[in-house]
Amino acid sequence: MFKKISWKWYVGAIIFTVSLALIFPLVGLKSYVNEVAIISESLMIVFSYKLMIKRLSGPVTFFLGLLVGLFWGVALFSLVGVIYNIN
């Protein structure tokens, strides 16, 4: 299913979700930042899996994708928290 989707759509969706995560606190929707960041993190996991599956085995790619998603989520939550001082 994920193989049929172009990588451009993943990049566009990731950019869109990061933009939403940065805009939501400005318009008073701080409570929705977590959901948007989780969606962005999930997109990053699938995108990194799609990029690495051609060169690495399935289980290695899966765990590397999870690590990339974890670091992406931490970075996004940290960025939004620092910019908007969200506790």
PDB file of C-alpha atoms in Angstrom:
ATOM      1  CA  MET A   1       0.000   0.000   0.000  1.00  0.00           C
ATOM      2  CA  PHE A   2       2.707   2.495   0.959  1.00  0.00           C
ATOM      3  CA  LYS A   3       4.847   1.594  -2.063  1.00  0.00           C
ATOM      4  CA  LYS A   4       2.358   3.166  -4.464  1.00  0.00           C
ATOM      5  CA  ILE A   5       2.583   6.606  -2.865  1.00  0.00           C
ATOM      6  CA  SER A   6       5.274   8.924  -4.212  1.00  0.00           C
ATOM      7  CA  TRP A   7       7.902  10.230  -1.798  1.00  0.00           C
ATOM      8  CA  LYS A   8       6.833  13.782  -2.736  1.00  0.00           C
ATOM      9  CA  TRP A   9       3.484  13.231  -1.022  1.00  0.00           C
ATOM     10  CA  TYR A  10       5.218  12.118   2.166  1.00  0.00           C
ATOM     11  CA  VAL A  11       7.502  15.154   2.167  1.00  0.00           C
ATOM     12  CA  GLY A  12       4.552  17.458   1.495  1.00  0.00           C
ATOM     13  CA  ALA A  13       2.503  15.884   4.283  1.00  0.00           C
ATOM     14  CA  ILE A  14       5.408  16.146   6.734  1.00  0.00           C
ATOM     15  CA  ILE A  15       5.942  19.810   5.874  1.00  0.00           C
ATOM     16  CA  PHE A  16       2.202  20.421   6.237  1.00  0.00           C
ATOM     17  CA  THR A  17       1.978  18.755   9.648  1.00  0.00           C
ATOM     18  CA  VAL A  18       5.057  20.598  10.935  1.00  0.00           C
ATOM     19  CA  SER A  19       3.508  23.862   9.738  1.00  0.00           C
ATOM     20  CA  LEU A  20       0.276  23.011  11.543  1.00  0.00           C
ATOM     21  CA  ALA A  21       2.190  22.179  14.728  1.00  0.00           C
ATOM     22  CA  LEU A  22       3.853  25.585  14.579  1.00  0.00           C
ATOM     23  CA  ILE A  23       0.671  27.498  13.683  1.00  0.00           C
ATOM     24  CA  PHE A  24      -1.797  25.872  16.096  1.00  0.00           C
ATOM     25  CA  PRO A  25      -0.402  27.537  19.250  1.00  0.00           C
ATOM     26  CA  LEU A  26      -0.671  30.928  17.540  1.00  0.00           C
ATOM     27  CA  VAL A  27      -4.400  30.535  16.992  1.00  0.00           C
ATOM     28  CA  GLY A  28      -5.146  29.112  20.439  1.00  0.00           C
ATOM     29  CA  LEU A  29      -5.218  25.430  19.549  1.00  0.00           C
ATOM     30  CA  LYS A  30      -2.383  24.276  21.822  1.00  0.00           C
ATOM     31  CA  SER A  31      -4.316  21.181  22.834  1.00  0.00           C
ATOM     32  CA  TYR A  32      -4.159  19.828  19.259  1.00  0.00           C
ATOM     33  CA  VAL A  33      -0.397  20.139  18.827  1.00  0.00           C
ATOM     34  CA  ASN A  34       0.168  16.661  20.266  1.00  0.00           C
ATOM     35  CA  GLU A  35      -2.084  15.008  17.700  1.00  0.00           C
ATOM     36  CA  VAL A  36      -0.498  16.874  14.807  1.00  0.00           C
ATOM     37  CA  ALA A  37       3.010  16.029  16.034  1.00  0.00           C
ATOM     38  CA  ILE A  38       2.077  12.347  16.395  1.00  0.00           C
ATOM     39  CA  ILE A  39       0.747  12.312  12.843  1.00  0.00           C
ATOM     40  CA  SER A  40       3.963  13.944  11.645  1.00  0.00           C
ATOM     41  CA  GLU A  41       6.013  11.387  13.553  1.00  0.00           C
ATOM     42  CA  SER A  42       4.025   8.528  12.013  1.00  0.00           C
ATOM     43  CA  LEU A  43       4.532   9.962   8.542  1.00  0.00           C
ATOM     44  CA  MET A  44       8.258  10.206   9.202  1.00  0.00           C
ATOM     45  CA  ILE A  45       8.376   6.548  10.299  1.00  0.00           C
ATOM     46  CA  VAL A  46       6.636   5.388   7.118  1.00  0.00           C
ATOM     47  CA  PHE A  47       8.719   7.714   4.922  1.00  0.00           C
ATOM     48  CA  SER A  48      12.031   6.586   6.406  1.00  0.00           C
ATOM     49  CA  TYR A  49      10.950   2.945   6.117  1.00  0.00           C
ATOM     50  CA  LYS A  50      10.102   3.490   2.468  1.00  0.00           C
ATOM     51  CA  LEU A  51      13.489   5.083   1.786  1.00  0.00           C
ATOM     52  CA  MET A  52      15.555   2.441   3.589  1.00  0.00           C
ATOM     53  CA  ILE A  53      13.727  -0.764   2.610  1.00  0.00           C
ATOM     54  CA  LYS A  54      15.491  -0.937  -0.757  1.00  0.00           C
ATOM     55  CA  ARG A  55      18.937  -1.247   0.842  1.00  0.00           C
ATOM     56  CA  LEU A  56      18.413  -2.936   4.204  1.00  0.00           C
ATOM     57  CA  SER A  57      16.496  -5.938   5.475  1.00  0.00           C
ATOM     58  CA  GLY A  58      12.947  -5.541   6.744  1.00  0.00           C
ATOM     59  CA  PRO A  59      13.536  -5.830  10.524  1.00  0.00           C
ATOM     60  CA  VAL A  60      16.587  -3.534  10.474  1.00  0.00           C
ATOM     61  CA  THR A  61      14.680  -0.989   8.420  1.00  0.00           C
ATOM     62  CA  PHE A  62      11.705  -1.197  10.763  1.00  0.00           C
ATOM     63  CA  PHE A  63      13.781  -0.452  13.878  1.00  0.00           C
ATOM     64  CA  LEU A  64      15.749   2.300  12.142  1.00  0.00           C
ATOM     65  CA  GLY A  65      12.447   3.813  11.003  1.00  0.00           C
ATOM     66  CA  LEU A  66      11.203   3.746  14.595  1.00  0.00           C
ATOM     67  CA  LEU A  67      14.378   5.478  15.780  1.00  0.00           C
ATOM     68  CA  VAL A  68      14.074   8.147  13.096  1.00  0.00           C
ATOM     69  CA  GLY A  69      10.426   8.682  14.058  1.00  0.00           C
ATOM     70  CA  LEU A  70      11.318   8.887  17.729  1.00  0.00           C
ATOM     71  CA  PHE A  71      14.004  11.499  17.125  1.00  0.00           C
ATOM     72  CA  TRP A  72      11.683  13.393  14.787  1.00  0.00           C
ATOM     73  CA  GLY A  73       8.936  13.471  17.420  1.00  0.00           C
ATOM     74  CA  VAL A  74      11.310  14.627  20.166  1.00  0.00           C
ATOM     75  CA  ALA A  75      12.738  17.320  17.893  1.00  0.00           C
ATOM     76  CA  LEU A  76       9.287  18.556  16.851  1.00  0.00           C
ATOM     77  CA  PHE A  77       7.919  18.620  20.397  1.00  0.00           C
ATOM     78  CA  SER A  78      11.077  20.404  21.578  1.00  0.00           C
ATOM     79  CA  LEU A  79      10.893  22.966  18.777  1.00  0.00           C
ATOM     80  CA  VAL A  80       7.246  23.764  19.417  1.00  0.00           C
ATOM     81  CA  GLY A  81       7.810  23.847  23.169  1.00  0.00           C
ATOM     82  CA  VAL A  82      10.784  26.193  22.933  1.00  0.00           C
ATOM     83  CA  ILE A  83       9.160  28.537  20.445  1.00  0.00           C
ATOM     84  CA  TYR A  84       5.854  28.864  22.272  1.00  0.00           C
ATOM     85  CA  ASN A  85       6.980  28.043  25.822  1.00  0.00           C
ATOM     86  CA  ILE A  86       4.436  25.240  26.161  1.00  0.00           C
ATOM     87  CA  ASN A  87       4.722  23.326  29.429  1.00  0.00           C
TER      88      ASN A  87
END
